[in-house]
Every structure is written in structure tokens, then in C-alpha cells.
Amino acid sequence: MSDEVANSMSELSHSPRLDAKVPAGRLQEKWDAYKDAVSLVSPANKRSHNILVVGSGLAGASAAATLAGLGYNVKCFCIQDSARRAHSIAAQGGINAAKNYPNDGDTIWRLFYDTIKGGDYRSREANVYRLAQVSSNIIDQAVAQGVPFAREYGGVLANRSFGGAQVSRTFYARGQTGQQLLLGAYQALSHQIAAGRVTMLPRREMLDLVVAKDRARGIITRHLVTGELERHAGDAVLLCTGGYGNAYYLSTNAKNSNVTAAWRCYKRGAFFANPCYTQIHPTCIPVSGDYQSKLTLMSESLRNDGRVWVPKDPKDTRAPEAIPEDARDYYLERRYPSFGNLVPRDVASRAAKKECDAGRGVGETRLAVYLDFGAAIRRLGVQTIRDRYGNLFEMYERITGDDPYKTPMRIYPAVHYTMGGLWVDYELQSTVPGLFVLGEANFSDHGANRLGASALMQGLADGYFVIPYTLGAYVAGIRQSEGIPESHEAFTAAEEEAGARIDQMLNNKGDKSPTQFHRELGRLLWDHVGMARDRTGLEEATGAIESLKDEFWERIRVPGSADRFNKNLEFAGRVADFIELGSLMARDALRREESCGGHFREEFQTSEGEAVRNDEVFADAAAWEHTDRRPVLHLEKLSFENVHPTTRSYK
Amino acid sequence: MAKNMTINLRIWRQKGPEVPGKLVDYTVSNASEHMSFLELLDVLNEQLIASGGDPVEFDSDCREGICGSCGVMVAGIAHGPQQLTAVCQLHMRSFKDGDTITVEPFRARAFPIIRDLVVDRSAFDRIITAHGYVSVKTGSAPDANAIPISKDAAEEAMDFAACIGCGACVAACPNGSASLFTAAKIAHLALLPQGQVEASRRVVAMVDQMEAEGFGDCSNYAECEAVCPKGISVAGIASMRRAYMKGVFSK
């Protein structure tokens, strides 16, 4: 009960520990005012500063390349065998920018407004406005690098509308926009490696953050081929390690995506904000069996022509083609007549869950709904559908063996993106001075829900155009003599802790594999901290996750040894951290007694099942501080001086 | 209902680059036609961990055919029998119940084995570092529409830019050549005005680096295109060779 009292008291006030450092002045002038006033670092001084960039996705690669280009000494780390493979590469749809090339009325303000509204009014105005401001520079930069965006016959860039936006502001390179933007950043990074400004360290996993004298001083990594633990000292650490969607085991994330680096920072004093905000994407290929290792996303664009339905009668197990029109329930069109199949991601996902929970799911597992192109093929002809979605239909057939030209696709929602992450201020600095967090790893910009084509924009905005300014403000204020060497006791202690953890996992010789634990955690989170949550379920999950944590350390079995390539050892360490994170996700979801964006609490909905937000009490970012006892909540109260929170309606 | 399958595997096991390796036989009796090939290896590994064995090491990450992390020889073919498909998207319905499948790493002089099916492809990164980029720093870009680019050029550049850097082309080539990989990057950039500026310097630097890494030369077998999961065309190799000769003589 003391928790509850403490929470209800802190509910009202902004924590003094969370100074967002938002510049004064009009929203439109804040970023310029910041740049006018920020300290610069002279070229000679930049050379003497070592910057550690962890991760080589859009945020990491763009930051490392840019900072090296400015003259800093950069070390960049990634867990894959090459910097080119970070999971940004899998983004399909596109990247937003307020270029207004189509002359259809887009402005920086509109991109800002759509992002704030899409995030269900749970993000910081100043950060989001800056994101919209620099969005156009990203497109210029990418084109200069040779990113082959789609073009019109006249030679100018093509745009499309994405995710229900009223303007066409999305730039794309077929269905591989993330790949092309990442390769652009990777090539810029390679340019700086060639120039000797970046030392690239692939196949390295960050196992700890080294903090001494109240600042981030470096990191501990494990060399994933030799198993050696390494110390790297730096003047600042940039964490660009992506999101934590793999906590659910099954997600659209890559197998190696994990929370370990961010979680180690949390344990060293960086606050973790809004961990309950997770995005579930409505159109993924459903789970087919227990062996399933990941889920594959089918682009959201499919809903432009596909109609979502389930049989009206749960006992109707005829093949979909044999079910007549009057026995089908096109439930999105029925419930949301004006938006129909194009309702936002969270709404579409919950509606699919609702049908399956009511027993109307289809396919072997009954955890799927139909996405039917029959009507569109009759209306537009098979060739038009092939031109629009041919590659997606092929991918679907490759994975499921079904031909979507003949039979409806089966789809189901899957975890896709996490809006929560380490808390950062306007400068992208965490609560640990010297530790900056970029891209999906931070909590900034997307509030409670991210819009389509905005993840690529944020990762690159942070790396190319924000951190080069804000890092300077920090670096200008530190003295070289204050640094600590890699022989310092703080490094020794962190390395010993990381080594001890590895030894404990290897020496335990239990009877359950890391994957078994990961699947169990995933099931708990999906069932209770997934698309819809309630108090009973969250409390149950909290208890179950605590037991799973104890069981992990009693029963984990990790094959092999520490001094070699050992994938299961990597997995085990990550699963241990996911379990702890899972507990914080449930705690955060329990505290947030409202429904907003990706967080839907069953208790807070209208009689028609729509989300009910509570701006009086919960217009905040919830930042959790690690302590030895239990996490302590700090609040950043959000103030909306430029937009007025409204209720989203898609009826 | 999904069919249950029994699959026999002969997998290359090797503890490190200097240690001799060998093929070892395994059986997975609870495979499903809906599994991907890598999920079959996952199931085998869980079986091995449960029985106190040593799981088979292999690289994989996105499992949707775009990151280029995975890649093994399946029944003698890089990424297996299904065309235009990385091994992570190869599904067991391509095989029959009772099949015996040999699984080996991508072999090439320039790809030393790390362990089992994991190889070191860092030579690819060094080829890109040699000059597989446009020398432009952040902030120095003109407006994105300042230089018009024809739709055809952009599309063709995209065809080459789609390379995922998996290394199948090298593994399939009798010469162990990285010509398709190198040519794809050269062609991608050469087709765009932004890449044209340094095109000549680029092709010489990248081809020289390819040779220095120990990759063989191209003898027009075109095995590379046949196994490429992204269908990159060997046409890029011809232009690369022409551009290389020009570049060398104009130096």
C-alpha cells in the first residue's frame, strides 16, 4: 500500500530530477535559439575527445558518421558481423518529411501536429517540433549519399500518403526504405572509417555502462567471437541500441534485438520512461506453430485495398472462398464506417483480438482474421493488384504456402515497435550525465503511439542533425584531465560483475534453455501486458514474472563456454534482462490508469470499446529509477502550450 | 493440418578456423512444413541443449530476408533450392518427409570459418570502406530535388542497391569471386549523378581491395546471379570491368 500512497502523491507534481532543458521562447524558434546559444567545441579540441557510439542502425551509424566528420574520435560498436545489418534495415514503408513537394498543403506545423496527435498527446512538444523541422534535411542528406528513392517521370522525388495521413509526405524506396537509408548511413560511416576517424568494432555486445564521479565514462563489451571482455573509455557514450519489442519473444524485431545495453544503463542510474508503451502492428503473418522464431510484417499499405473479415458464425469452418457474403462480418467497416479498414494500427489490432477472443478467429490456430483482396481484384483487375502488392503477395506465399490472389490472407497483430525507452532531455541526454540516447532506444518524440514512416525519420534526425549540436554542449563543459583511464577501479568493478554474471549462467547447469525461458516470458507479456491490459492481469503477470526470474537463476542451462562464439550464452544474458524489464513494463502499465495509444486498459474504455485517456492525471512521462528495493517513479508533467489534446475518433 | 516431417541433417561442425571440421548426422523428427529452415536448426539446437550436446552455431538476425546475416549451403546450393530466397525464408515445404539435407558454411578463401556455419565476411566491409560511398559529410547536401534523376535510372540503381551483402555470390562462385557484390555497389552509385563524381576513383579502389582480400576473379559462370536472393544481375560485372580498365588507364 505504501507504493500506492507514494504514487498518488507524486502523481500531482513534476519531479525536480527531470529537467527537460527545453529552451525558452516560441515553439517555432526554440531550436534556432538553442543553436545560437550552444557552446561550440574547437576543431583541435574535438580531436582530443573520444565518443563511444553503441549500435550502428539509423541512429548509431548517422551519429557516428556525423561526429567523425566533425572531427571527434569515434568508436562504433555493433552486435552483428557488419554495421550494415542493424534492424533499421527491415523497415519497409517509408520516411516522412515536411518537404511539401506535392504542394498538397503540408507544413512543419502539420507534421508536428500529426505526430503529437498520433502519439495521443503523451510526448514533449519541443522535441516533436524539432523533429518536424529537421525532417527535410534528412531527405537532402540521403539523396546526396546516393539513396535511390522512388521518382516521378520528370525526375523529381515521388511521395505517397501513408498510414491514413491526409498529405503525401512519405518518401520511399520500393518496400525497402529502411534498407536504403541504412546503407546510406553505413556508407557515410565507411567513408569516416576510411578517413581514420571511426574505429568500427563489430560482433561486440555492450554488457555494462561504466559510471564514475557521476558521469558516464565508458562501457564494457564482450567480443562475441573470442568471448573476451573489453574496456572502452570515452568522454561520452551514445546509446543507439533500438527498442525492446523482443521482450515478447515473438515480434517483428530481429533475433538479436535486445534491451541489455539500455537495461544496464538503467541499472547504472538512467531512468527508463514509459516502458508500457508498445506498438502492435495489425497486419502480420500469424503464428503457425510452437517452433515460431519471429513474426513477419506485411506492409500496412495492404489495408488500402484489402477488406478485413471473419465468419459471423464461430463454428463456420468452411474454406474462406466458400463462405458467402452474408455469412461474413466485415467488422472494421461495420464498427468504423468512415475509416473502415484504414483505422490506425492500435484500433485495428485491438479489433482483431476482440474477434479472436470471441472465438471467431480463423485458420488452424484460430488466432487470425482474413484480409481479403477478392473484391479489389474484381473491381481493379488482377494486374493492378499485382502492380501494387506483387512483392508482398510473393512474400506471403513463400512463408505460408497460400496464394493470396486466390484465397484471403490470414493476418494477426504482432509487437512491432516500442515507444518507451530511456528518458532523455531536449539534448537527448539521459539522467546520467554523458550518456546520450538516440533513436528507438529513447522515449522521446512518439508519445504513446508512433505513426507509420516516423521511426526512420526520428533515428536519422537524432543522429544527423540533433546530436552534433547537443553533444557539443556537454563536451565543451568537460575537461580532459577529469577523464578516467581504463585501469580505473570503476572499469575493473564493472568488468568483474559482467564476468561473474556470465560465469553464473554457465556454471548453473540447470535444465531449461534460454529460449524456453524467453518463450514463457513472451507468453506472459503477450497475454497480460499486450494489446489489452487490466489490473487483475497485470498483477498476476507481475507475480509470475518474479517467479520466472527466480526460476531462471535456478534452472538456466547454457551450453558451451565463455571463451568462444556462443549464441546461447548471448541469448541467456538478454533473456535475464528481458525478464527484469517485463516486470517494469507491467508495473508501468498498472500505474497508468487510462488508455492511450499503444496502452489500452480494459477498465478505461467507452461503452463502445474506445480508449479513454485521462489528461487531468496522466499527461506525463513516467520515468522509473532503479533502486535496490523497488523502482521509484519520477514524473515529467507534459504541458501543451501549442496544441489542445483532443480525443481521436475514427467512427 | 500441417504435415509432420522427419528430416535428416548432415551438418558441418568445426570448432574454429584452425581446427579441422567434419559432417555430423542429426535427425529432427518433429519438423513441420510451415517451419523455416532456420527454425528447423533452432529445433535441432533445443534438442541438443536438452541432451547436453553442443548446439550448431549459425548467424541469423532479421529472418525476413533483408539483413543478410544468414547464409549456409543447403544441399550444395547457397541459401538452398528455392530461388530468390535467403535461407531464413526457405520453408520446409520445399523438402520431403525423410529427406537427408547437407548443411555447410559459405566457403571461400576470403571468408574464414569462425565456428560451425559462421564465417567471417568482414572483407565485404573493407571493400565498401575502400570507396563504396559518396564522399559527402552531413550538412553539405543541396535540396533533394535540385538534381533531377530519371525514373529509369533510379529504378535501375535500386535494382543494384538491393544487395543484402550475404555472400552467397562468393560461396556459389567456383573462383570465390566477390565480383557481383562489388559490382552491385559500383553500379548503384554510378547510375546516379551523386555517385558519378567519384565513379572512376571508386571502381579502381574497390576492385583492388577485392583482389587484396583474396577473392578470385570473374570467369562469367554467372552462378552468383543464380543464387542471389535479390536477383542482382551480372550485367553490373561487365560495366565494372569496363570502368575499371578505363579508370586504371586514366590514372
mmCIF file of N, CA and C in Angstrom, chain A residues 513-565:
data_model
loop_
_atom_site.group_PDB
_atom_site.id
_atom_site.type_symbol
_atom_site.label_atom_id
_atom_site.label_comp_id
_atom_site.label_asym_id
_atom_site.label_seq_id
_atom_site.Cartn_x
_atom_site.Cartn_y
_atom_site.Cartn_z
ATOM 1 N N SER A 513 16.540 -24.192 -21.355
ATOM 2 C CA SER A 513 17.361 -23.380 -22.261
ATOM 3 C C SER A 513 16.912 -21.910 -22.212
ATOM 4 N N PRO A 514 17.783 -21.006 -22.658
ATOM 5 C CA PRO A 514 17.397 -19.587 -22.706
ATOM 6 C C PRO A 514 16.119 -19.382 -23.512
ATOM 7 N N THR A 515 15.975 -20.100 -24.625
ATOM 8 C CA THR A 515 14.794 -19.920 -25.469
ATOM 9 C C THR A 515 13.524 -20.345 -24.743
ATOM 10 N N GLN A 516 13.606 -21.419 -23.961
ATOM 11 C CA GLN A 516 12.420 -21.836 -23.195
ATOM 12 C C GLN A 516 11.957 -20.733 -22.255
ATOM 13 N N PHE A 517 12.912 -20.120 -21.555
ATOM 14 C CA PHE A 517 12.552 -19.012 -20.650
ATOM 15 C C PHE A 517 11.994 -17.832 -21.432
ATOM 16 N N HIS A 518 12.608 -17.567 -22.578
ATOM 17 C CA HIS A 518 12.184 -16.412 -23.367
ATOM 18 C C HIS A 518 10.746 -16.604 -23.852
ATOM 19 N N ARG A 519 10.434 -17.817 -24.288
ATOM 20 C CA ARG A 519 9.061 -18.093 -24.755
ATOM 21 C C ARG A 519 8.061 -17.902 -23.615
ATOM 22 N N GLU A 520 8.422 -18.389 -22.438
ATOM 23 C CA GLU A 520 7.497 -18.268 -21.300
ATOM 24 C C GLU A 520 7.263 -16.807 -20.944
ATOM 25 N N LEU A 521 8.341 -16.032 -20.938
ATOM 26 C CA LEU A 521 8.194 -14.608 -20.647
ATOM 27 C C LEU A 521 7.311 -13.955 -21.706
ATOM 28 N N GLY A 522 7.575 -14.298 -22.963
ATOM 29 C CA GLY A 522 6.819 -13.718 -24.067
ATOM 30 C C GLY A 522 5.331 -13.994 -23.926
ATOM 31 N N ARG A 523 5.003 -15.217 -23.563
ATOM 32 C CA ARG A 523 3.583 -15.572 -23.414
ATOM 33 C C ARG A 523 2.935 -14.739 -22.299
ATOM 34 N N LEU A 524 3.647 -14.608 -21.174
ATOM 35 C CA LEU A 524 3.118 -13.815 -20.048
ATOM 36 C C LEU A 524 2.862 -12.373 -20.474
ATOM 37 N N LEU A 525 3.850 -11.797 -21.157
ATOM 38 C CA LEU A 525 3.712 -10.387 -21.539
ATOM 39 C C LEU A 525 2.624 -10.213 -22.591
ATOM 40 N N TRP A 526 2.558 -11.136 -23.542
ATOM 41 C CA TRP A 526 1.560 -11.016 -24.610
ATOM 42 C C TRP A 526 0.153 -11.146 -24.031
ATOM 43 N N ASP A 527 -0.004 -12.104 -23.099
ATOM 44 C CA ASP A 527 -1.335 -12.320 -22.527
ATOM 45 C C ASP A 527 -1.767 -11.179 -21.600
ATOM 46 N N HIS A 528 -0.832 -10.632 -20.833
ATOM 47 C CA HIS A 528 -1.241 -9.683 -19.782
ATOM 48 C C HIS A 528 -0.743 -8.256 -19.981
ATOM 49 N N VAL A 529 0.323 -8.068 -20.744
ATOM 50 C CA VAL A 529 0.852 -6.720 -20.960
ATOM 51 C C VAL A 529 0.899 -6.468 -22.476
ATOM 52 N N GLY A 530 -0.080 -7.048 -23.171
ATOM 53 C CA GLY A 530 -0.099 -6.958 -24.625
ATOM 54 C C GLY A 530 -1.076 -5.912 -25.113
ATOM 55 N N MET A 531 -1.944 -6.331 -26.045
ATOM 56 C CA MET A 531 -2.841 -5.386 -26.707
ATOM 57 C C MET A 531 -3.862 -4.778 -25.775
ATOM 58 N N ALA A 532 -4.297 -5.532 -24.759
ATOM 59 C CA ALA A 532 -5.265 -5.008 -23.796
ATOM 60 C C ALA A 532 -4.840 -5.500 -22.420
ATOM 61 N N ARG A 533 -4.902 -4.600 -21.457
ATOM 62 C CA ARG A 533 -4.407 -4.923 -20.106
ATOM 63 C C ARG A 533 -5.485 -4.595 -19.086
ATOM 64 N N ASP A 534 -5.483 -5.295 -17.957
ATOM 65 C CA ASP A 534 -6.322 -4.870 -16.841
ATOM 66 C C ASP A 534 -5.602 -5.147 -15.525
ATOM 67 N N ARG A 535 -6.119 -4.579 -14.467
ATOM 68 C CA ARG A 535 -5.431 -4.649 -13.175
ATOM 69 C C ARG A 535 -5.156 -6.090 -12.759
ATOM 70 N N THR A 536 -6.188 -6.941 -12.856
ATOM 71 C CA THR A 536 -6.015 -8.329 -12.409
ATOM 72 C C THR A 536 -4.902 -9.011 -13.200
ATOM 73 N N GLY A 537 -4.964 -8.851 -14.504
ATOM 74 C CA GLY A 537 -3.963 -9.491 -15.354
ATOM 75 C C GLY A 537 -2.567 -8.971 -15.083
ATOM 76 N N LEU A 538 -2.451 -7.675 -14.875
ATOM 77 C CA LEU A 538 -1.136 -7.076 -14.654
ATOM 78 C C LEU A 538 -0.550 -7.520 -13.316
ATOM 79 N N GLU A 539 -1.430 -7.623 -12.307
ATOM 80 C CA GLU A 539 -0.936 -8.080 -11.005
ATOM 81 C C GLU A 539 -0.505 -9.540 -11.076
ATOM 82 N N GLU A 540 -1.288 -10.311 -11.816
ATOM 83 C CA GLU A 540 -0.945 -11.717 -12.000
ATOM 84 C C GLU A 540 0.399 -11.842 -12.723
ATOM 85 N N ALA A 541 0.561 -11.035 -13.779
ATOM 86 C CA ALA A 541 1.798 -11.081 -14.559
ATOM 87 C C ALA A 541 2.990 -10.683 -13.695
ATOM 88 N N THR A 542 2.810 -9.662 -12.858
ATOM 89 C CA THR A 542 3.913 -9.199 -12.022
ATOM 90 C C THR A 542 4.434 -10.336 -11.141
ATOM 91 N N GLY A 543 3.483 -11.053 -10.533
ATOM 92 C CA GLY A 543 3.880 -12.182 -9.687
ATOM 93 C C GLY A 543 4.556 -13.272 -10.498
ATOM 94 N N ALA A 544 3.971 -13.588 -11.635
ATOM 95 C CA ALA A 544 4.504 -14.665 -12.463
ATOM 96 C C ALA A 544 5.899 -14.336 -12.991
ATOM 97 N N ILE A 545 6.118 -13.055 -13.326
ATOM 98 C CA ILE A 545 7.439 -12.666 -13.848
ATOM 99 C C ILE A 545 8.492 -12.766 -12.738
ATOM 100 N N GLU A 546 8.089 -12.375 -11.514
ATOM 101 C CA GLU A 546 9.031 -12.516 -10.377
ATOM 102 C C GLU A 546 9.444 -13.972 -10.189
ATOM 103 N N SER A 547 8.465 -14.887 -10.274
ATOM 104 C CA SER A 547 8.798 -16.307 -10.121
ATOM 105 C C SER A 547 9.676 -16.789 -11.269
ATOM 106 N N LEU A 548 9.375 -16.275 -12.468
ATOM 107 C CA LEU A 548 10.170 -16.684 -13.624
ATOM 108 C C LEU A 548 11.625 -16.246 -13.453
ATOM 109 N N LYS A 549 11.796 -15.064 -12.848
ATOM 110 C CA LYS A 549 13.153 -14.562 -12.611
ATOM 111 C C LYS A 549 13.919 -15.503 -11.666
ATOM 112 N N ASP A 550 13.249 -15.900 -10.586
ATOM 113 C CA ASP A 550 13.901 -16.819 -9.646
ATOM 114 C C ASP A 550 14.222 -18.142 -10.334
ATOM 115 N N GLU A 551 13.230 -18.616 -11.104
ATOM 116 C CA GLU A 551 13.409 -19.899 -11.772
ATOM 117 C C GLU A 551 14.570 -19.843 -12.761
ATOM 118 N N PHE A 552 14.703 -18.673 -13.423
ATOM 119 C CA PHE A 552 15.786 -18.522 -14.402
ATOM 120 C C PHE A 552 17.130 -18.824 -13.748
ATOM 121 N N TRP A 553 17.367 -18.205 -12.604
ATOM 122 C CA TRP A 553 18.687 -18.359 -11.974
ATOM 123 C C TRP A 553 18.857 -19.720 -11.314
ATOM 124 N N GLU A 554 17.735 -20.433 -11.109
ATOM 125 C CA GLU A 554 17.856 -21.799 -10.574
ATOM 126 C C GLU A 554 18.057 -22.828 -11.671
ATOM 127 N N ARG A 555 17.361 -22.620 -12.800
ATOM 128 C CA ARG A 555 17.275 -23.706 -13.774
ATOM 129 C C ARG A 555 17.915 -23.440 -15.133
ATOM 130 N N ILE A 556 18.533 -22.278 -15.305
ATOM 131 C CA ILE A 556 19.050 -21.978 -16.644
ATOM 132 C C ILE A 556 20.184 -22.944 -17.016
ATOM 133 N N ARG A 557 20.119 -23.400 -18.245
ATOM 134 C CA ARG A 557 21.219 -24.208 -18.769
ATOM 135 C C ARG A 557 21.785 -23.511 -19.999
ATOM 136 N N VAL A 558 23.065 -23.158 -19.931
ATOM 137 C CA VAL A 558 23.740 -22.545 -21.071
ATOM 138 C C VAL A 558 24.845 -23.485 -21.528
ATOM 139 N N PRO A 559 24.788 -23.957 -22.769
ATOM 140 C CA PRO A 559 25.817 -24.880 -23.244
ATOM 141 C C PRO A 559 27.126 -24.139 -23.529
ATOM 142 N N GLY A 560 28.209 -24.908 -23.665
ATOM 143 C CA GLY A 560 29.487 -24.342 -24.106
ATOM 144 C C GLY A 560 30.194 -23.533 -23.037
ATOM 145 N N SER A 561 31.113 -22.671 -23.489
ATOM 146 C CA SER A 561 31.924 -21.914 -22.539
ATOM 147 C C SER A 561 31.918 -20.429 -22.919
ATOM 148 N N ALA A 562 32.606 -19.630 -22.089
ATOM 149 C CA ALA A 562 32.584 -18.172 -22.274
ATOM 150 C C ALA A 562 33.610 -17.695 -23.297
ATOM 151 N N ASP A 563 34.597 -18.536 -23.590
ATOM 152 C CA ASP A 563 35.739 -18.064 -24.381
ATOM 153 C C ASP A 563 35.621 -18.396 -25.870
ATOM 154 N N ARG A 564 34.399 -18.390 -26.368
ATOM 155 C CA ARG A 564 34.184 -18.760 -27.767
ATOM 156 C C ARG A 564 32.896 -18.120 -28.275
ATOM 157 N N PHE A 565 32.657 -18.260 -29.573
ATOM 158 C CA PHE A 565 31.377 -17.872 -30.154
ATOM 159 C C PHE A 565 30.314 -18.743 -29.496
#
